[in-house]
Every structure is written in C-alpha cells, then in structure tokens.
Amino acid sequence: MPASVSALAPESASRPACDATAQLRWRRPTRAEAEAAVRTLIGWAGDDPRREGLRDTPARVVRAYEEWFAGYAQEPQELLERTFGEVAGYDELVLLRHIPVESVCEHHMAAIRGVAHVGYLPSERVVGISKLARLVDAFGRRLQIQERLTAEIAGALERTLKPRGVAVVIEAVHECMSSRGVRKHGASLITRRLTGVFEEPERRREVLAALAG
C-alpha cells in the first residue's frame, strides 16, 4: 500500500454511506507513512523538512516513538506472572515508592512526568519488585490520561496477584498545561486508586501515611 494512503481504510464498500464510521477500520501505518507524517508536521510548523538539519529528523522521531510508546508492544499482566510463595509468612504491606513515570498525554501528546507509589497487601504470593516498576512503564509508555494510568496499574495487580488490597498513587506534572494553554508551571496532579482492605477507613489512613512517607 503506498505511503500516501490513510491509516483509516474502508472496511467494506458495500455498507451504506451514512454508516461512515463503521466502514473504517484501524490499521497501523508503515514506517514510511509515519516518517512522511513527521515531514508534514515539520512543514506545517513553518520549516523546510528538506534542509540539512531536518533531513534525518523524521527517521529519528519514528525511532523515538518506538521507545516512548513501547508499552503497546507489552502485555502488562504477563510481567506479573512469576510470583514467589516463600515469604516466611510475611503478610504486611509491600510498597515501592518513587517509581519514575514517563508518559504522554493523549489529548495534546505532551509529556507527563512524575512518580508512582505502588503497594499491595499480599494474600499468599509476592512479585519481584522490579516487576512493579516495569508494570508502571508498560502502562505509562502509551498515550494516557493520569486517571486511567492509575486505575490500570491497580487493576493489573488486583487481577494477577489477587492480593487483599492494592494502593496506587501517582503525582505528575503535565506539559500540556505548562507549555501551552494556561501555562501553569509547578502544578502537579495527584491520582490514587485503593482497593480491597484499603477501602476500609483505618487501613486507608495507614496506607496513605505509608505512601506519604
């Protein structure tokens, strides 16, 4: 398929024209199409993508996208499949704090940067702590909103580990509101998801105090 063809291709020409949305199916563009799109955006911004300093920029941007959006190539729950049961009866909070969060706002495609605190109360088994950081990356390296990112991390832990409770708190700054629009620098957004026993008032206070350090 030539590079100029849209990534939204007709699924069936026989369907009624009034059902235009249903006729479209998503297909991942080719690398050549992605690089052509970057050249278009450079031109729209006001520069000449043919000049020496920009000639290789489209290829660099596409390679960068492969890193920034690597989460789409991962199945987050698979990261949690290997667990450990030999914990000598440990049944208290497992908490990993200050996990760096790097994501991209799906509304303006601007950076989201901050930290996540992820904790759970094991029922029988625990997971390696590096997997908690990888889980944050797997969901973070996608187009996101912070509220959904928080819920997805908690949901994956709950479904896979089946702990007695999960607590996830994310604090992040959003360049979509610091580099454009209201231009408010230094403002951070805090989101949290508490499940299981952490929904009980006493346990809730306990885990939030631990998250706050």
mmCIF file of C-alpha atoms in Angstrom:
data_model
loop_
_atom_site.group_PDB
_atom_site.id
_atom_site.type_symbol
_atom_site.label_atom_id
_atom_site.label_comp_id
_atom_site.label_asym_id
_atom_site.label_seq_id
_atom_site.Cartn_x
_atom_site.Cartn_y
_atom_site.Cartn_z
ATOM 1 C CA MET A 1 0.000 0.000 0.000
ATOM 2 C CA PRO A 2 1.524 3.412 -0.946
ATOM 3 C CA ALA A 3 2.686 5.775 1.765
ATOM 4 C CA SER A 4 0.033 8.362 0.902
ATOM 5 C CA VAL A 5 -2.870 6.061 1.798
ATOM 6 C CA SER A 6 -4.655 6.928 5.043
ATOM 7 C CA ALA A 7 -4.329 4.669 8.076
ATOM 8 C CA LEU A 8 -8.117 4.589 8.156
ATOM 9 C CA ALA A 9 -9.011 2.377 5.239
ATOM 10 C CA PRO A 10 -12.539 1.392 4.109
ATOM 11 C CA GLU A 11 -13.542 -1.963 5.515
ATOM 12 C CA SER A 12 -16.347 -2.586 3.068
ATOM 13 C CA ALA A 13 -17.579 -0.555 0.120
ATOM 14 C CA SER A 14 -20.953 -2.300 0.275
ATOM 15 C CA ARG A 15 -22.064 -0.719 3.555
ATOM 16 C CA PRO A 16 -24.357 2.335 3.481
ATOM 17 C CA ALA A 17 -22.583 5.680 3.153
ATOM 18 C CA CYS A 18 -24.468 7.003 6.196
ATOM 19 C CA ASP A 19 -22.603 4.493 8.355
ATOM 20 C CA ALA A 20 -19.231 6.045 7.506
ATOM 21 C CA THR A 21 -17.665 5.426 10.905
ATOM 22 C CA ALA A 22 -18.454 1.714 10.789
ATOM 23 C CA GLN A 23 -16.777 1.470 7.374
ATOM 24 C CA LEU A 24 -13.419 2.435 8.789
ATOM 25 C CA ARG A 25 -11.035 0.047 10.470
ATOM 26 C CA TRP A 26 -7.752 0.976 12.088
ATOM 27 C CA ARG A 27 -4.507 -0.242 10.639
ATOM 28 C CA ARG A 28 -1.045 0.550 11.915
ATOM 29 C CA PRO A 29 0.744 2.831 9.425
ATOM 30 C CA THR A 30 4.037 1.742 7.912
ATOM 31 C CA ARG A 31 7.343 3.303 8.957
ATOM 32 C CA ALA A 32 7.427 5.186 5.658
ATOM 33 C CA GLU A 33 3.965 6.614 6.326
ATOM 34 C CA ALA A 34 4.984 7.644 9.835
ATOM 35 C CA GLU A 35 8.093 9.436 8.551
ATOM 36 C CA ALA A 36 6.013 11.172 5.872
ATOM 37 C CA ALA A 37 3.638 12.382 8.598
ATOM 38 C CA VAL A 38 6.568 13.881 10.542
ATOM 39 C CA ARG A 39 7.739 15.709 7.411
ATOM 40 C CA THR A 40 4.231 17.100 7.017
ATOM 41 C CA LEU A 41 4.206 18.378 10.597
ATOM 42 C CA ILE A 42 7.638 19.985 10.183
ATOM 43 C CA GLY A 43 6.346 21.787 7.113
ATOM 44 C CA TRP A 44 3.159 22.813 8.894
ATOM 45 C CA ALA A 45 5.242 24.215 11.767
ATOM 46 C CA GLY A 46 6.905 26.506 9.225
ATOM 47 C CA ASP A 47 10.214 24.863 8.372
ATOM 48 C CA ASP A 48 11.552 23.005 5.366
ATOM 49 C CA PRO A 49 11.946 19.268 6.081
ATOM 50 C CA ARG A 50 14.381 19.050 3.155
ATOM 51 C CA ARG A 51 17.061 21.215 4.742
ATOM 52 C CA GLU A 52 20.179 19.513 6.098
ATOM 53 C CA GLY A 53 19.407 19.797 9.811
ATOM 54 C CA LEU A 54 15.940 18.301 9.382
ATOM 55 C CA ARG A 55 16.587 15.747 6.664
ATOM 56 C CA ASP A 56 17.009 12.824 9.082
ATOM 57 C CA THR A 57 14.583 14.117 11.717
ATOM 58 C CA PRO A 58 11.564 12.052 10.574
ATOM 59 C CA ALA A 59 13.507 8.794 10.971
ATOM 60 C CA ARG A 60 14.787 9.916 14.385
ATOM 61 C CA VAL A 61 11.276 10.827 15.548
ATOM 62 C CA VAL A 62 9.892 7.444 14.490
ATOM 63 C CA ARG A 63 12.682 5.661 16.375
ATOM 64 C CA ALA A 64 11.950 7.822 19.414
ATOM 65 C CA TYR A 65 8.263 6.911 19.173
ATOM 66 C CA GLU A 66 9.229 3.246 19.329
ATOM 67 C CA GLU A 67 10.789 3.968 22.747
ATOM 68 C CA TRP A 68 8.186 6.424 24.043
ATOM 69 C CA PHE A 69 5.308 4.107 23.142
ATOM 70 C CA ALA A 70 6.969 0.743 23.810
ATOM 71 C CA GLY A 71 4.117 -0.109 26.185
ATOM 72 C CA TYR A 72 1.872 -1.000 23.253
ATOM 73 C CA ALA A 73 4.155 -3.953 22.488
ATOM 74 C CA GLN A 74 3.838 -5.330 26.034
ATOM 75 C CA GLU A 75 1.159 -7.282 27.853
ATOM 76 C CA PRO A 76 1.412 -5.737 31.344
ATOM 77 C CA GLN A 77 -0.173 -8.632 33.224
ATOM 78 C CA GLU A 78 2.421 -11.048 31.833
ATOM 79 C CA LEU A 79 5.047 -9.108 33.788
ATOM 80 C CA LEU A 80 3.396 -10.293 37.000
ATOM 81 C CA GLU A 81 3.053 -13.971 36.141
ATOM 82 C CA ARG A 82 6.163 -15.102 38.007
ATOM 83 C CA THR A 83 5.436 -14.894 41.716
ATOM 84 C CA PHE A 84 7.065 -16.194 44.902
ATOM 85 C CA GLY A 85 5.444 -18.015 47.797
ATOM 86 C CA GLU A 86 8.407 -18.473 50.141
ATOM 87 C CA VAL A 87 7.946 -15.317 52.191
ATOM 88 C CA ALA A 88 8.158 -16.792 55.719
ATOM 89 C CA GLY A 89 4.589 -15.820 56.473
ATOM 90 C CA TYR A 90 5.044 -12.134 55.566
ATOM 91 C CA ASP A 91 1.587 -10.594 55.219
ATOM 92 C CA GLU A 92 2.118 -6.860 55.659
ATOM 93 C CA LEU A 93 2.276 -4.028 53.140
ATOM 94 C CA VAL A 94 4.628 -4.321 50.175
ATOM 95 C CA LEU A 95 5.321 -0.807 48.913
ATOM 96 C CA LEU A 96 7.616 0.542 46.196
ATOM 97 C CA ARG A 97 7.814 4.334 46.236
ATOM 98 C CA HIS A 98 9.077 6.976 43.825
ATOM 99 C CA ILE A 99 8.890 4.921 40.642
ATOM 100 C CA PRO A 100 9.597 7.361 37.783
ATOM 101 C CA VAL A 101 6.606 7.869 35.486
ATOM 102 C CA GLU A 102 7.126 8.902 31.875
ATOM 103 C CA SER A 103 4.024 9.085 29.746
ATOM 104 C CA VAL A 104 2.331 11.164 27.049
ATOM 105 C CA CYS A 105 -0.989 12.969 27.340
ATOM 106 C CA GLU A 106 -3.411 11.590 24.783
ATOM 107 C CA HIS A 107 -5.144 14.958 24.329
ATOM 108 C CA HIS A 108 -2.155 17.091 23.278
ATOM 109 C CA MET A 109 0.632 14.484 23.027
ATOM 110 C CA ALA A 110 2.654 16.424 25.589
ATOM 111 C CA ALA A 111 4.840 14.812 28.227
ATOM 112 C CA ILE A 112 3.592 13.605 31.606
ATOM 113 C CA ARG A 113 6.369 13.206 34.175
ATOM 114 C CA GLY A 114 6.205 12.264 37.815
ATOM 115 C CA VAL A 115 6.405 9.417 40.299
ATOM 116 C CA ALA A 116 4.226 6.462 41.210
ATOM 117 C CA HIS A 117 3.914 4.744 44.571
ATOM 118 C CA VAL A 118 2.641 1.182 44.229
ATOM 119 C CA GLY A 119 1.704 -1.054 47.141
ATOM 120 C CA TYR A 120 -0.268 -4.202 47.868
ATOM 121 C CA LEU A 121 -1.149 -6.421 50.788
ATOM 122 C CA PRO A 122 -0.253 -9.971 49.725
ATOM 123 C CA SER A 123 -2.593 -12.865 50.308
ATOM 124 C CA GLU A 124 -0.153 -15.717 49.641
ATOM 125 C CA ARG A 125 2.373 -14.713 46.994
ATOM 126 C CA VAL A 126 4.534 -11.712 46.126
ATOM 127 C CA VAL A 127 6.109 -10.460 42.909
ATOM 128 C CA GLY A 128 9.671 -9.229 42.302
ATOM 129 C CA ILE A 129 9.892 -5.508 42.995
ATOM 130 C CA SER A 130 11.400 -4.744 39.580
ATOM 131 C CA LYS A 131 8.151 -6.028 38.064
ATOM 132 C CA LEU A 132 6.247 -3.220 39.801
ATOM 133 C CA ALA A 133 8.471 -0.663 38.080
ATOM 134 C CA ARG A 134 8.108 -2.482 34.754
ATOM 135 C CA LEU A 135 4.332 -2.500 35.186
ATOM 136 C CA VAL A 136 4.322 1.284 35.576
ATOM 137 C CA ASP A 137 6.402 1.579 32.394
ATOM 138 C CA ALA A 138 4.227 -0.832 30.410
ATOM 139 C CA PHE A 139 1.121 1.248 31.029
ATOM 140 C CA GLY A 140 2.922 4.602 31.102
ATOM 141 C CA ARG A 141 4.624 4.279 27.722
ATOM 142 C CA ARG A 142 1.338 4.756 25.899
ATOM 143 C CA LEU A 143 -0.970 7.642 25.141
ATOM 144 C CA GLN A 144 -2.599 8.164 28.517
ATOM 145 C CA ILE A 145 -4.544 10.222 30.950
ATOM 146 C CA GLN A 146 -3.277 10.001 34.508
ATOM 147 C CA GLU A 147 -6.570 8.814 35.949
ATOM 148 C CA ARG A 148 -6.673 5.797 33.636
ATOM 149 C CA LEU A 149 -2.980 5.059 34.154
ATOM 150 C CA THR A 150 -3.553 4.878 37.919
ATOM 151 C CA ALA A 151 -6.545 2.566 37.527
ATOM 152 C CA GLU A 152 -4.824 0.286 35.016
ATOM 153 C CA ILE A 153 -1.800 -0.307 37.253
ATOM 154 C CA ALA A 154 -4.032 -1.129 40.214
ATOM 155 C CA GLY A 155 -6.300 -3.344 38.116
ATOM 156 C CA ALA A 156 -3.433 -5.436 36.742
ATOM 157 C CA LEU A 157 -2.078 -6.050 40.236
ATOM 158 C CA GLU A 158 -5.505 -6.979 41.553
ATOM 159 C CA ARG A 159 -6.337 -9.399 38.743
ATOM 160 C CA THR A 160 -2.969 -11.136 38.651
ATOM 161 C CA LEU A 161 -1.798 -11.280 42.279
ATOM 162 C CA LYS A 162 -5.261 -11.341 43.883
ATOM 163 C CA PRO A 163 -3.944 -9.537 46.978
ATOM 164 C CA ARG A 164 -6.040 -8.415 49.923
ATOM 165 C CA GLY A 165 -5.662 -4.836 48.778
ATOM 166 C CA VAL A 166 -3.904 -2.582 46.257
ATOM 167 C CA ALA A 167 -2.847 1.048 46.579
ATOM 168 C CA VAL A 168 -1.534 3.167 43.703
ATOM 169 C CA VAL A 169 -0.783 6.888 43.925
ATOM 170 C CA ILE A 170 0.681 8.947 41.080
ATOM 171 C CA GLU A 171 1.877 12.551 41.270
ATOM 172 C CA ALA A 172 2.872 14.109 37.968
ATOM 173 C CA VAL A 173 3.267 17.337 36.063
ATOM 174 C CA HIS A 174 1.649 17.752 32.661
ATOM 175 C CA GLU A 175 3.359 19.758 29.958
ATOM 176 C CA CYS A 176 0.019 20.173 28.202
ATOM 177 C CA MET A 177 -0.793 22.787 30.859
ATOM 178 C CA SER A 178 2.715 24.151 31.494
ATOM 179 C CA SER A 179 3.986 24.643 27.931
ATOM 180 C CA ARG A 180 0.691 25.785 26.374
ATOM 181 C CA GLY A 181 -2.816 26.887 27.325
ATOM 182 C CA VAL A 182 -2.918 28.183 30.908
ATOM 183 C CA ARG A 183 0.904 27.825 31.210
ATOM 184 C CA LYS A 184 0.877 26.990 34.901
ATOM 185 C CA HIS A 185 4.328 25.757 35.884
ATOM 186 C CA GLY A 186 4.873 23.718 39.026
ATOM 187 C CA ALA A 187 1.294 22.429 39.315
ATOM 188 C CA SER A 188 1.094 18.678 39.866
ATOM 189 C CA LEU A 189 -1.813 16.272 39.608
ATOM 190 C CA ILE A 190 -2.325 13.551 42.219
ATOM 191 C CA THR A 191 -4.450 10.491 41.488
ATOM 192 C CA ARG A 192 -4.970 7.399 43.585
ATOM 193 C CA ARG A 193 -6.731 4.045 43.491
ATOM 194 C CA LEU A 194 -7.271 1.997 46.645
ATOM 195 C CA THR A 195 -8.931 -1.432 46.551
ATOM 196 C CA GLY A 196 -9.790 -4.284 48.885
ATOM 197 C CA VAL A 197 -8.979 -3.759 52.546
ATOM 198 C CA PHE A 198 -7.501 -0.349 51.763
ATOM 199 C CA GLU A 199 -11.033 0.914 51.240
ATOM 200 C CA GLU A 200 -11.626 0.460 54.970
ATOM 201 C CA PRO A 201 -11.063 3.779 56.833
ATOM 202 C CA GLU A 202 -8.345 2.541 59.221
ATOM 203 C CA ARG A 203 -6.388 0.670 56.538
ATOM 204 C CA ARG A 204 -6.868 3.617 54.174
ATOM 205 C CA ARG A 205 -5.245 6.016 56.635
ATOM 206 C CA GLU A 206 -2.447 3.530 57.257
ATOM 207 C CA VAL A 207 -1.524 3.042 53.626
ATOM 208 C CA LEU A 208 -1.832 6.724 52.721
ATOM 209 C CA ALA A 209 0.517 7.579 55.594
ATOM 210 C CA ALA A 210 2.999 5.000 54.299
ATOM 211 C CA LEU A 211 2.705 6.373 50.773
ATOM 212 C CA ALA A 212 3.347 9.886 52.032
ATOM 213 C CA GLY A 213 6.472 8.674 53.835
#
